[in-house]
């Protein structure tokens, strides 16, 4: 789905020069008042916010761990149930047909709109964040699992049946391995959306978490903090993608 | 030399076959196959076909597209769920799915992309429950025989078309089933690679002694490889002719390309094929 994120080594100096120049320009224009720091923050302010948050005051660690824990729990729970449901659906096509309209309806709902409901049901804490993230991850991974299993090469099935493979053998030696790449790209997307769901719900109402911090900073017009949080979230998303690419490369050497 | 329909019990004279008096390995009698019987769009795919193969015989099926060649192979493997009329026997027994006496090879190599060449060559044996050591040593041996000894640990993506089909040959022969059913196995290859693989198939066949039903659209290929070539008509598939190929063995597929007897047979089969194709249009 998303293209692997990669910077070739030869390009690194170029990127460093560009970023340093951009940051310097931003700082300079901010100091001269051309860019209003109350609206855009300033690189020095952003850096000092992050320094306080992670090194001296260390208050961001706690919020970061809340956000990551919620995303991780939602990702693992959501994708496991999605894969199991996908397997069940391929074993029982009748059940799949029966469930499909309802699943489509649920999937069509803007999930962030469910946050008020989930807050009522699961409280201000981590539970409601997990619920929102699961509601995103589950459908993504479910669709990928079903597509992956349906996409199995029919020649492989004919060959296996002619060889006398049992249904179990066919499933574990042919169908499942052939579905793994598709399921994996679903997992990659599911993880990004788990993070999105958690942060989105935290923005609306929470006790802890990066989204909650972001909402608070925004309400107090602390633009250095807001920019720092946005940078942090972008880097978080990026490291997820890089990590998933790395795992995929190790796992799917045959591709 | 073309025999009337259904009288195919005599094996051709060639030195490998001392089996004329043995019961046939494959016996098809009065086979009629209708898909979707009873529905408005029923298709008569195979019409009253009788055919038998002596042990160790190599027989090709040629005929227009849709005349039921694949259907006949599928019936022999027991892969078809629909019932056919007539009697089909493989080694004296009716067909059943997963029959260990049969190795089936498809047009596309059907290698599993997540398995190395070695594990692909061993796949059939794995499914059939051979112990790991035995299947690996057999797979390695067969890969050697098809010229892929150095590629055992490569994944299919790293193999060329011809190499992949060699690997599929290794998988097929590693099974050591007495009956081989091959459905246009070299259909997708370029002419040169095809000749090389035909030669390879001849070597393997001479070394392993299988009874082979070989489906192809390529008359030259059918002649070069077979003891007999069965020509089928357009749908509904009937046997138009059963032509013995009395070229001496062992054959060199490349040398045959310039042999005049080879070309005579080619011309004859071509005419029969044209007649069969025209008969039902
Ligand atoms: N499972 C099926 N259900 C319905 N019709 C079928 C089925 N399999 C084959 N047929 C029909 O039976 C006829 C013979 O098909 P078959 O695949 O045996 O032809 P073929 O001789 O192998 O053709 P080709 O040379 O193109 O591979 C065709 O008309 C096809 O449409
Ligand atoms: Mg066919």
Short mmCIF file of N, CA and C in Angstrom, two decimals, chain A residues 146-212:
data_model
loop_
_atom_site.label_atom_id
_atom_site.label_comp_id
_atom_site.label_asym_id
_atom_site.label_seq_id
_atom_site.Cartn_x
_atom_site.Cartn_y
_atom_site.Cartn_z
N UNK A 146 -9.47 -11.44 4.35
CA UNK A 146 -10.40 -12.07 3.41
C UNK A 146 -9.85 -11.99 1.99
N UNK A 147 -9.33 -10.81 1.62
CA UNK A 147 -8.78 -10.66 0.27
C UNK A 147 -7.59 -11.58 0.06
N UNK A 148 -6.73 -11.67 1.06
CA UNK A 148 -5.54 -12.51 0.93
C UNK A 148 -5.91 -13.97 0.74
N UNK A 149 -6.87 -14.43 1.49
CA UNK A 149 -7.25 -15.85 1.41
C UNK A 149 -7.99 -16.13 0.10
N UNK A 150 -8.81 -15.16 -0.33
CA UNK A 150 -9.51 -15.35 -1.60
C UNK A 150 -8.54 -15.33 -2.78
N UNK A 151 -7.43 -14.63 -2.61
CA UNK A 151 -6.51 -14.43 -3.73
C UNK A 151 -5.59 -15.61 -3.98
N UNK A 152 -5.79 -16.70 -3.27
CA UNK A 152 -4.89 -17.85 -3.46
C UNK A 152 -4.98 -18.35 -4.91
N UNK A 153 -3.82 -18.68 -5.45
CA UNK A 153 -3.70 -19.13 -6.84
C UNK A 153 -4.42 -20.47 -7.02
N UNK A 154 -5.38 -20.51 -7.96
CA UNK A 154 -6.17 -21.74 -8.10
C UNK A 154 -5.32 -22.90 -8.62
N UNK A 155 -4.28 -22.61 -9.39
CA UNK A 155 -3.36 -23.68 -9.82
C UNK A 155 -2.76 -24.39 -8.61
N UNK A 156 -2.40 -23.61 -7.59
CA UNK A 156 -1.80 -24.20 -6.40
C UNK A 156 -2.80 -25.14 -5.72
N UNK A 157 -4.07 -24.73 -5.75
CA UNK A 157 -5.09 -25.58 -5.11
C UNK A 157 -5.29 -26.86 -5.91
N UNK A 158 -5.36 -26.73 -7.24
CA UNK A 158 -5.55 -27.92 -8.09
C UNK A 158 -4.39 -28.88 -7.88
N UNK A 159 -3.18 -28.33 -7.91
CA UNK A 159 -2.00 -29.17 -7.73
C UNK A 159 -2.06 -29.90 -6.38
N UNK A 160 -2.38 -29.15 -5.33
CA UNK A 160 -2.39 -29.77 -4.00
C UNK A 160 -3.46 -30.85 -3.91
N UNK A 161 -4.62 -30.56 -4.49
CA UNK A 161 -5.68 -31.58 -4.43
C UNK A 161 -5.28 -32.82 -5.23
N UNK A 162 -4.65 -32.60 -6.38
CA UNK A 162 -4.22 -33.75 -7.17
C UNK A 162 -3.18 -34.56 -6.41
N UNK A 163 -2.39 -33.88 -5.58
CA UNK A 163 -1.39 -34.59 -4.79
C UNK A 163 -2.02 -35.31 -3.60
N UNK A 164 -3.29 -35.03 -3.34
CA UNK A 164 -3.96 -35.68 -2.22
C UNK A 164 -3.81 -34.93 -0.92
N UNK A 165 -3.58 -33.60 -0.98
CA UNK A 165 -3.44 -32.83 0.25
C UNK A 165 -4.76 -32.79 1.00
N UNK A 166 -4.68 -32.90 2.33
CA UNK A 166 -5.88 -32.77 3.16
C UNK A 166 -6.25 -31.28 3.25
N UNK A 167 -7.51 -30.98 3.63
CA UNK A 167 -7.88 -29.56 3.77
C UNK A 167 -6.93 -28.82 4.71
N UNK A 168 -6.52 -29.48 5.77
CA UNK A 168 -5.58 -28.86 6.71
C UNK A 168 -4.25 -28.54 6.04
N UNK A 169 -3.73 -29.50 5.28
CA UNK A 169 -2.47 -29.27 4.57
C UNK A 169 -2.61 -28.12 3.58
N UNK A 170 -3.72 -28.13 2.84
CA UNK A 170 -3.93 -27.06 1.86
C UNK A 170 -3.94 -25.72 2.57
N UNK A 171 -4.64 -25.67 3.72
CA UNK A 171 -4.73 -24.39 4.41
C UNK A 171 -3.37 -23.92 4.90
N UNK A 172 -2.63 -24.79 5.57
CA UNK A 172 -1.40 -24.34 6.20
C UNK A 172 -0.22 -24.26 5.23
N UNK A 173 -0.22 -25.07 4.19
CA UNK A 173 0.92 -25.07 3.28
C UNK A 173 0.70 -24.18 2.07
N UNK A 174 -0.55 -23.90 1.72
CA UNK A 174 -0.81 -23.12 0.51
C UNK A 174 -1.57 -21.83 0.80
N UNK A 175 -2.79 -21.96 1.31
CA UNK A 175 -3.65 -20.78 1.44
C UNK A 175 -3.05 -19.73 2.37
N UNK A 176 -2.66 -20.16 3.57
CA UNK A 176 -2.19 -19.18 4.54
C UNK A 176 -0.90 -18.49 4.09
N UNK A 177 0.14 -19.24 3.69
CA UNK A 177 1.35 -18.53 3.26
C UNK A 177 1.10 -17.58 2.10
N UNK A 178 0.18 -17.96 1.19
CA UNK A 178 -0.04 -17.07 0.05
C UNK A 178 -0.79 -15.82 0.48
N UNK A 179 -1.52 -15.91 1.61
CA UNK A 179 -2.26 -14.73 2.08
C UNK A 179 -1.40 -13.79 2.92
N UNK A 180 -0.26 -14.29 3.39
CA UNK A 180 0.53 -13.51 4.34
C UNK A 180 0.91 -12.11 3.83
N UNK A 181 1.38 -11.96 2.59
CA UNK A 181 1.75 -10.60 2.15
C UNK A 181 0.58 -9.62 2.19
N UNK A 182 -0.59 -10.08 1.80
CA UNK A 182 -1.76 -9.18 1.79
C UNK A 182 -2.17 -8.86 3.23
N UNK A 183 -2.18 -9.90 4.08
CA UNK A 183 -2.51 -9.66 5.48
C UNK A 183 -1.52 -8.69 6.09
N UNK A 184 -0.26 -8.85 5.71
CA UNK A 184 0.76 -7.99 6.29
C UNK A 184 0.56 -6.53 5.89
N UNK A 185 0.20 -6.28 4.66
CA UNK A 185 -0.01 -4.87 4.32
C UNK A 185 -1.24 -4.33 5.04
N UNK A 186 -2.20 -5.21 5.33
CA UNK A 186 -3.32 -4.80 6.17
C UNK A 186 -2.86 -4.45 7.58
N UNK A 187 -1.93 -5.25 8.11
CA UNK A 187 -1.42 -5.00 9.46
C UNK A 187 -0.67 -3.67 9.52
N UNK A 188 0.10 -3.40 8.48
CA UNK A 188 0.85 -2.16 8.44
C UNK A 188 -0.10 -0.96 8.52
N UNK A 189 -1.12 -1.00 7.70
CA UNK A 189 -2.09 0.08 7.68
C UNK A 189 -2.87 0.11 9.00
N UNK A 190 -3.19 -1.09 9.51
CA UNK A 190 -3.95 -1.19 10.75
C UNK A 190 -3.21 -0.55 11.91
N UNK A 191 -1.89 -0.69 11.93
CA UNK A 191 -1.10 -0.11 13.03
C UNK A 191 -1.12 1.41 12.96
N UNK A 192 -0.97 1.95 11.76
CA UNK A 192 -1.02 3.41 11.59
C UNK A 192 -2.38 3.94 12.05
N UNK A 193 -3.44 3.20 11.68
CA UNK A 193 -4.78 3.65 12.05
C UNK A 193 -5.05 3.47 13.54
N UNK A 194 -4.41 2.48 14.16
CA UNK A 194 -4.57 2.32 15.61
C UNK A 194 -4.04 3.56 16.31
N UNK A 195 -2.89 4.02 15.89
CA UNK A 195 -2.31 5.23 16.48
C UNK A 195 -3.23 6.43 16.23
N UNK A 196 -3.72 6.51 15.00
CA UNK A 196 -4.61 7.61 14.66
C UNK A 196 -5.86 7.60 15.53
N UNK A 197 -6.44 6.41 15.72
CA UNK A 197 -7.66 6.30 16.53
C UNK A 197 -7.41 6.73 17.96
N UNK A 198 -6.29 6.28 18.53
CA UNK A 198 -5.98 6.61 19.92
C UNK A 198 -5.78 8.12 20.08
N UNK A 199 -4.97 8.71 19.23
CA UNK A 199 -4.69 10.14 19.35
C UNK A 199 -5.96 10.96 19.11
N UNK A 200 -6.73 10.55 18.13
CA UNK A 200 -7.99 11.25 17.84
C UNK A 200 -8.91 11.25 19.05
N UNK A 201 -9.06 10.09 19.69
CA UNK A 201 -9.93 10.00 20.86
C UNK A 201 -9.36 10.81 22.02
N UNK A 202 -8.05 10.79 22.18
CA UNK A 202 -7.42 11.56 23.26
C UNK A 202 -7.64 13.06 23.08
N UNK A 203 -7.65 13.49 21.83
CA UNK A 203 -7.88 14.91 21.55
C UNK A 203 -9.25 15.35 22.05
N UNK A 204 -10.21 14.43 21.95
CA UNK A 204 -11.57 14.81 22.33
C UNK A 204 -11.74 14.83 23.85
N UNK A 205 -11.30 13.78 24.51
CA UNK A 205 -11.36 13.79 25.97
C UNK A 205 -10.49 12.67 26.52
N UNK A 206 -9.59 13.01 27.45
CA UNK A 206 -8.74 11.98 28.03
C UNK A 206 -8.07 12.52 29.29
N UNK A 207 -7.51 11.59 30.08
CA UNK A 207 -6.75 12.00 31.26
C UNK A 207 -5.27 12.07 30.95
N UNK A 208 -4.82 11.19 30.05
CA UNK A 208 -3.40 11.13 29.69
C UNK A 208 -3.28 10.95 28.19
N UNK A 209 -2.03 10.98 27.71
CA UNK A 209 -1.78 10.67 26.31
C UNK A 209 -1.37 11.89 25.51
N UNK A 210 -0.67 11.64 24.42
CA UNK A 210 -0.14 12.73 23.59
C UNK A 210 -1.27 13.58 23.02
N UNK A 211 -2.38 12.96 22.67
CA UNK A 211 -3.52 13.70 22.12
C UNK A 211 -4.07 14.67 23.16
N UNK A 212 -4.15 14.20 24.40
CA UNK A 212 -4.66 15.05 25.49
C UNK A 212 -3.73 16.24 25.70
#
